[in-house]
C-alpha cells in the first residue's frame, strides 16, 4: 500500500454539510486499519456521536434458517471485512463518511429461542434507532430480520418499494407450518401492508423451486422479477433501468441477501445457489440506483463459518459502503435543494 496521500479524485457532488465537523474513522495512513476500533469501517459508535444521518446496526439472529445456520455471526464478520474500506468512493464520487454522520449502532440482541419474540425485539430496536438516526443499514442475521426492519421503516415512511436482491423469492407461506422464517419474510410483509407492491421487485432469482406454482404465487402477490438469467442475457444496464422504472419516486428499501452472488463470490452463506451474479455485477446494479429515494437497507445471510478468505464478508462490507455512498449522495442533493 502507498503511504503517501492518493491523487485527488473528482470532488464530491455538492458541498459538505454545514455545522460542526463530522466524526469519522481514524486515518488509515496513521493508524493501521487492522488496529482500529471494531466498529463498521472503524466509524464512531452511535452513542459517541448521539445522532447520525446513517446508523449501521448488527442483527445477530439466525433462528429462522431452513438449511445451514451461522448468519448470527454475520455482523461481526462484516465489520471485520470492513476494515480495508477507504474514505473516498470513486465510482459514486462521494466520501460517504464525510458528507453525513455515519455511526455504528452496535447490535440489536434478539432471543435465539423465540422467533416471534425476536421479531418484536428487532422491530422495537429499529424503531428506537430511527429516533436517533435518519436511515438504518442493517447487517444480518438471516433474512427473517427483514420483516421487523420493514415494519420499523414503514412506521416512519409508510409502505415502501422493496428492491430485493436474492437467489430466492422469500415469499413462501410456511415451513413446517412456521410462518416466520428466512424463506417467508416478504409474504408476511405483504400481509402486513408494509410494502408498496406495485413498485417492488426481486432481482437475481434463480435455482430450483418446489413447484411452478411458486413463481405464480409470487407473481400473484404483486412482485416483479428480474432473474439472474435476465441479467445475463440483457445486461446490467437493462436491470438498472427496470428497477428504476419499477421503484419510481416511492420510498425504497433495499434488501440484499448475499446469496444473490454466485457461491464463487460469496461462499459464506446458508443456502448457496450456483449460477449467480458476480460481485461486480451486483455493485454495478446497486450503484446504478443512485437517485431513487432510498430510506433503508439490509445486507443479510452472511454466514462466516462457510466463508473462505473473507470473500463473502468483504463483498458484504463493500455493499454496505455502496449503500452508505448512495445515502451520502442523497443527503448532498437534499442539502443542495
Ligand atoms: Mn436467498
Ligand atoms: Mn433471502
Coordinates of C-alpha atoms and ligand atoms in Angstrom, one line a residue:
X1 CA 0.0 0.0 0.0
X2 CA 1.3 3.5 -0.8
X3 CA 1.9 5.6 2.3
X4 CA 1.6 8.9 0.5
X5 CA -1.8 10.5 0.0
X6 CA -3.6 9.4 -3.1
X7 CA -4.1 11.9 -6.0
X8 CA -7.3 13.9 -5.6
X9 CA -10.3 12.3 -7.4
X10 CA -13.3 14.2 -8.7
X11 CA -14.9 16.4 -5.9
X12 CA -18.0 15.1 -4.2
X13 CA -21.3 16.1 -5.7
X14 CA -22.0 19.3 -3.7
X15 CA -20.7 21.0 -0.6
X16 CA -20.2 19.2 2.6
X17 CA -22.9 19.8 5.2
X18 CA -22.7 22.9 7.4
X19 CA -22.2 22.6 11.1
X20 CA -19.5 21.0 13.3
X21 CA -17.1 18.6 11.7
X22 CA -18.4 15.0 11.4
X23 CA -16.7 12.2 13.3
X24 CA -15.2 9.6 11.0
X25 CA -12.8 6.7 11.2
X26 CA -9.1 7.2 12.2
X27 CA -6.8 7.9 9.2
X28 CA -5.7 4.6 7.8
X29 CA -2.4 6.2 6.9
X30 CA -1.6 7.0 10.5
X31 CA -3.3 4.2 12.4
X32 CA -3.2 0.8 10.7
X33 CA -6.6 -0.3 9.6
X34 CA -6.2 -3.6 11.4
X35 CA -5.5 -1.8 14.6
X36 CA -8.6 0.5 14.9
X37 CA -11.9 0.1 16.6
X38 CA -14.1 -3.0 15.9
X39 CA -17.0 -0.9 14.6
X40 CA -18.1 -1.0 10.9
X41 CA -15.5 0.9 8.9
X42 CA -13.8 1.9 12.2
X43 CA -16.6 4.5 12.5
X44 CA -17.6 6.1 15.8
X45 CA -20.3 4.4 17.8
X46 CA -23.8 6.0 17.7
X47 CA -23.6 6.5 21.5
X48 CA -20.4 8.6 21.0
X49 CA -22.0 10.9 18.4
X50 CA -25.5 10.9 19.8
X51 CA -27.3 11.2 16.5
X52 CA -26.4 10.2 12.9
X53 CA -27.7 10.5 9.4
X54 CA -27.0 6.8 8.9
X55 CA -26.7 4.1 11.6
X56 CA -25.2 0.8 10.8
X57 CA -26.7 -1.9 13.1
X58 CA -26.0 -5.5 13.5
X59 CA -28.8 -8.1 14.0
X60 CA -27.1 -11.3 15.0
X61 CA -30.2 -13.6 14.6
X62 CA -30.4 -16.8 12.6
X63 CA -33.0 -18.9 14.2
X64 CA -35.2 -18.7 11.0
X65 CA -32.9 -20.6 8.7
X66 CA -34.0 -23.6 6.7
X67 CA -30.6 -25.0 5.9
X68 CA -27.1 -24.1 7.1
X69 CA -27.1 -22.0 10.3
X70 CA -24.4 -19.4 11.1
X71 CA -25.6 -16.0 10.0
X72 CA -25.8 -14.9 13.6
X73 CA -22.1 -14.4 13.2
X74 CA -22.6 -12.2 10.1
X75 CA -22.4 -8.8 11.8
X76 CA -19.1 -9.3 13.4
X77 CA -17.7 -10.9 10.1
X78 CA -19.0 -7.9 8.0
X79 CA -17.5 -5.5 10.5
X80 CA -14.1 -7.3 10.3
X81 CA -14.4 -7.3 6.5
X82 CA -14.9 -3.5 6.5
X83 CA -11.5 -2.5 7.9
X84 CA -10.0 -2.1 4.5
X85 CA -12.5 0.5 3.3
X86 CA -11.1 3.9 2.4
X87 CA -12.8 7.3 2.8
X88 CA -13.4 8.0 -0.9
X89 CA -15.8 6.1 -3.2
X90 CA -14.6 6.9 -6.7
X91 CA -17.4 5.1 -8.6
X92 CA -20.0 7.3 -6.9
X93 CA -17.7 10.3 -6.5
X94 CA -18.6 10.7 -2.8
X95 CA -17.0 10.4 0.6
X96 CA -19.7 8.5 2.5
X97 CA -18.3 9.3 6.0
X98 CA -17.6 13.0 5.3
X99 CA -20.8 14.2 3.8
X100 CA -23.1 12.8 6.5
X101 CA -22.6 11.5 10.0
X102 CA -22.4 7.7 9.8
X103 CA -22.1 5.6 13.0
X104 CA -22.1 2.1 14.2
X105 CA -25.1 1.4 16.5
X106 CA -23.9 -1.9 17.8
X107 CA -26.2 -4.9 17.7
X108 CA -29.8 -5.4 18.5
X109 CA -29.8 -8.5 20.7
X110 CA -32.7 -10.9 20.0
X111 CA -33.9 -14.1 21.6
X112 CA -32.5 -17.0 19.7
X113 CA -35.1 -19.4 21.1
X114 CA -38.3 -17.5 20.1
X115 CA -38.6 -16.2 16.6
X116 CA -41.8 -14.2 17.3
X117 CA -40.2 -12.5 20.4
X118 CA -37.1 -11.8 18.3
X119 CA -39.1 -10.1 15.6
X120 CA -40.8 -7.9 18.1
X121 CA -37.5 -7.0 19.7
X122 CA -35.9 -6.2 16.4
X123 CA -38.8 -4.1 15.2
X124 CA -38.8 -2.1 18.5
X125 CA -35.0 -1.7 18.4
X126 CA -35.0 -0.5 14.9
X127 CA -37.9 1.9 15.6
X128 CA -35.9 3.3 18.6
X129 CA -32.8 3.7 16.5
X130 CA -34.8 5.6 13.8
X131 CA -35.4 8.2 16.6
X132 CA -31.7 8.9 16.6
X133 CA -30.7 8.1 13.0
X134 CA -32.1 9.2 9.7
X135 CA -31.6 5.8 8.0
X136 CA -30.5 2.3 9.0
X137 CA -28.3 -0.1 7.2
X138 CA -28.7 -3.4 9.0
X139 CA -26.2 -6.3 9.0
X140 CA -27.9 -9.7 9.3
X141 CA -28.6 -12.2 10.5
X142 CA -30.8 -14.4 8.4
X143 CA -33.4 -12.9 6.1
X144 CA -36.1 -13.2 8.8
X145 CA -34.8 -9.9 10.1
X146 CA -36.0 -8.0 7.1
X147 CA -39.6 -8.3 8.3
X148 CA -39.2 -6.3 11.5
X149 CA -36.9 -3.9 9.7
X150 CA -39.6 -3.2 7.1
X151 CA -42.1 -2.7 9.9
X152 CA -40.0 -0.1 11.5
X153 CA -39.2 1.6 8.2
X154 CA -42.8 1.6 7.1
X155 CA -43.7 3.1 10.5
X156 CA -41.6 6.0 9.6
X157 CA -42.2 6.3 5.8
X158 CA -45.3 4.4 5.1
X159 CA -45.3 1.4 2.7
X160 CA -42.0 1.1 0.8
X161 CA -41.0 -0.2 -2.5
X162 CA -38.8 -3.3 -1.9
X163 CA -35.8 -3.8 -4.1
X164 CA -34.9 -7.4 -3.1
X165 CA -31.6 -8.9 -4.3
X166 CA -31.7 -12.6 -3.6
X167 CA -31.4 -16.0 -5.3
X168 CA -34.7 -16.8 -3.7
X169 CA -38.1 -15.3 -3.7
X170 CA -38.6 -15.5 0.1
X171 CA -42.3 -15.3 -0.4
X172 CA -43.2 -18.8 0.6
X173 CA -46.1 -19.2 3.1
X174 CA -44.7 -21.5 5.8
X175 CA -42.0 -24.1 6.5
X176 CA -43.1 -26.9 8.8
X177 CA -46.2 -24.7 9.5
X178 CA -43.9 -22.0 10.8
X179 CA -44.9 -18.6 9.4
X180 CA -41.8 -16.6 10.4
X181 CA -38.7 -17.9 8.7
X182 CA -36.0 -16.7 6.4
X183 CA -38.0 -18.0 3.4
X184 CA -41.2 -16.2 4.2
X185 CA -40.5 -12.6 5.3
X186 CA -41.9 -10.9 2.2
X187 CA -45.1 -12.9 2.2
X188 CA -45.7 -11.7 5.8
X189 CA -44.6 -8.1 4.8
X190 CA -47.3 -8.2 2.0
X191 CA -49.9 -9.4 4.5
X192 CA -48.9 -6.6 7.0
X193 CA -49.2 -3.9 4.3
X194 CA -45.7 -2.6 4.7
X195 CA -44.8 -3.0 1.0
X196 CA -45.9 -1.0 -2.0
X197 CA -46.4 -3.9 -4.2
X198 CA -46.9 -2.0 -7.5
X199 CA -43.3 -0.8 -7.0
X200 CA -41.5 -3.9 -5.6
X201 CA -39.1 -6.2 -7.4
X202 CA -36.9 -9.3 -6.9
X203 CA -33.5 -9.1 -8.6
X204 CA -31.2 -12.1 -9.2
X205 CA -33.6 -15.0 -8.5
X206 CA -32.6 -18.4 -9.8
X207 CA -32.3 -22.0 -8.7
X208 CA -34.7 -24.9 -8.1
X209 CA -38.2 -24.3 -6.6
X210 CA -40.7 -26.6 -5.1
X211 CA -43.2 -26.3 -8.0
X212 CA -44.1 -24.0 -10.9
X213 CA -46.8 -22.6 -8.6
X214 CA -44.1 -20.9 -6.5
X215 CA -43.5 -18.4 -9.3
X216 CA -47.2 -17.9 -10.0
X217 CA -47.9 -17.4 -6.3
X218 CA -45.2 -14.8 -6.1
X219 CA -46.5 -13.0 -9.2
X220 CA -50.0 -13.1 -7.8
X221 CA -48.7 -11.3 -4.6
X222 CA -47.7 -8.4 -6.9
X223 CA -43.9 -8.6 -7.2
X224 CA -42.0 -8.1 -10.4
X225 CA -38.9 -10.3 -11.0
X226 CA -35.6 -9.8 -12.8
X227 CA -33.9 -13.2 -12.8
X228 CA -30.2 -13.9 -13.0
X229 CA -30.7 -15.2 -16.5
X230 CA -32.5 -11.9 -17.5
X231 CA -29.4 -10.1 -16.3
X232 CA -27.0 -12.5 -18.1
X233 CA -29.0 -12.1 -21.4
X234 CA -29.9 -8.4 -21.2
X235 CA -27.1 -6.9 -19.1
X236 CA -26.7 -4.8 -16.1
X237 CA -27.9 -1.5 -17.7
X238 CA -31.3 -3.1 -18.5
X239 CA -31.6 -4.4 -15.0
X240 CA -30.9 -0.9 -13.6
X241 CA -33.5 0.6 -15.9
X242 CA -36.1 -1.9 -15.0
X243 CA -35.6 -1.5 -11.2
X244 CA -35.6 2.3 -11.5
X245 CA -38.8 2.3 -13.6
X246 CA -40.4 -0.1 -11.1
X247 CA -39.5 2.0 -8.0
X248 CA -40.1 5.4 -9.4
X249 CA -40.4 8.1 -6.8
X250 CA -41.5 5.8 -4.0
X251 CA -39.5 5.5 -0.7
X252 CA -37.4 2.4 -1.4
X253 CA -35.9 -0.2 0.9
X254 CA -33.0 -2.3 -0.5
X255 CA -32.7 -5.8 1.0
X256 CA -29.6 -7.7 -0.2
X257 CA -29.4 -11.4 0.6
X258 CA -25.7 -12.2 -0.1
X259 CA -26.7 -15.4 -1.8
X260 CA -27.7 -13.4 -4.8
X261 CA -24.0 -13.6 -5.6
X262 CA -22.6 -16.7 -7.1
X263 CA -21.1 -19.1 -4.5
X264 CA -17.7 -18.3 -6.1
X265 CA -18.1 -14.7 -4.9
X266 CA -20.0 -15.4 -1.7
X267 CA -19.5 -19.0 -0.4
X268 CA -20.2 -18.0 3.2
X269 CA -23.9 -18.2 3.2
X270 CA -26.6 -20.7 4.3
X271 CA -28.5 -21.6 1.1
X272 CA -26.0 -21.2 -1.8
X273 CA -27.3 -21.4 -5.4
X274 CA -24.8 -21.8 -8.3
X275 CA -25.1 -19.6 -11.4
X276 CA -25.4 -16.3 -9.6
X277 CA -24.2 -12.7 -10.1
X278 CA -20.6 -11.6 -9.7
X279 CA -19.8 -9.0 -7.1
X280 CA -19.0 -6.6 -9.9
X281 CA -22.5 -7.0 -11.5
X282 CA -24.3 -6.5 -8.1
X283 CA -22.2 -3.5 -7.3
X284 CA -22.9 -2.0 -10.7
X285 CA -26.6 -2.5 -10.4
X286 CA -26.7 -1.1 -6.9
X287 CA -24.6 2.0 -7.9
X288 CA -27.0 2.4 -10.8
X289 CA -29.8 3.1 -8.4
X290 CA -28.4 6.5 -7.4
X291 CA -31.3 8.9 -7.4
X292 CA -34.0 6.5 -6.1
X293 CA -35.5 7.6 -2.7
X294 CA -33.5 5.2 -0.5
X295 CA -34.9 5.0 3.0
X296 CA -33.3 1.9 4.5
X297 CA -31.4 -1.2 3.7
X298 CA -30.0 -4.5 4.9
X299 CA -27.3 -7.0 3.9
X300 CA -28.2 -10.4 5.2
X301 CA -27.3 -14.1 5.2
X302 CA -23.5 -13.8 5.6
X303 CA -22.5 -17.0 7.5
X304 CA -18.8 -16.8 8.1
X305 CA -18.3 -20.4 9.1
X306 CA -18.6 -21.4 5.3
X307 CA -16.6 -18.4 4.1
X308 CA -13.1 -18.6 2.5
X309 CA -10.5 -15.8 2.7
X310 CA -13.3 -13.4 3.8
X311 CA -14.7 -13.4 0.3
X312 CA -18.3 -13.1 1.5
X313 CA -17.6 -10.7 4.4
X314 CA -15.5 -8.4 2.1
X315 CA -18.3 -8.4 -0.5
X316 CA -20.9 -7.6 2.1
X317 CA -18.8 -4.8 3.7
X318 CA -18.3 -3.2 0.3
X319 CA -22.1 -3.4 -0.5
X320 CA -22.7 -1.6 2.8
X321 CA -20.2 1.0 1.7
X322 CA -22.1 1.4 -1.6
X323 CA -25.4 1.8 0.3
X324 CA -23.7 4.5 2.5
X325 CA -22.5 6.2 -0.6
X326 CA -25.9 6.3 -2.2
X327 CA -27.3 7.8 1.1
X328 CA -24.5 10.3 1.1
X329 CA -25.3 11.4 -2.5
X330 CA -28.9 11.7 -1.5
X331 CA -28.1 13.9 1.5
X332 CA -26.0 16.1 -0.6
X333 CA -28.8 16.6 -3.1
X334 CA -31.2 17.3 -0.3
X335 CA -28.8 19.9 1.2
X336 CA -28.4 21.4 -2.2
X337 CA -32.1 21.8 -2.6
Ligands
LIG1 MN1 -31.5 -16.3 -0.5
LIG2 MN1 -33.3 -14.4 1.4

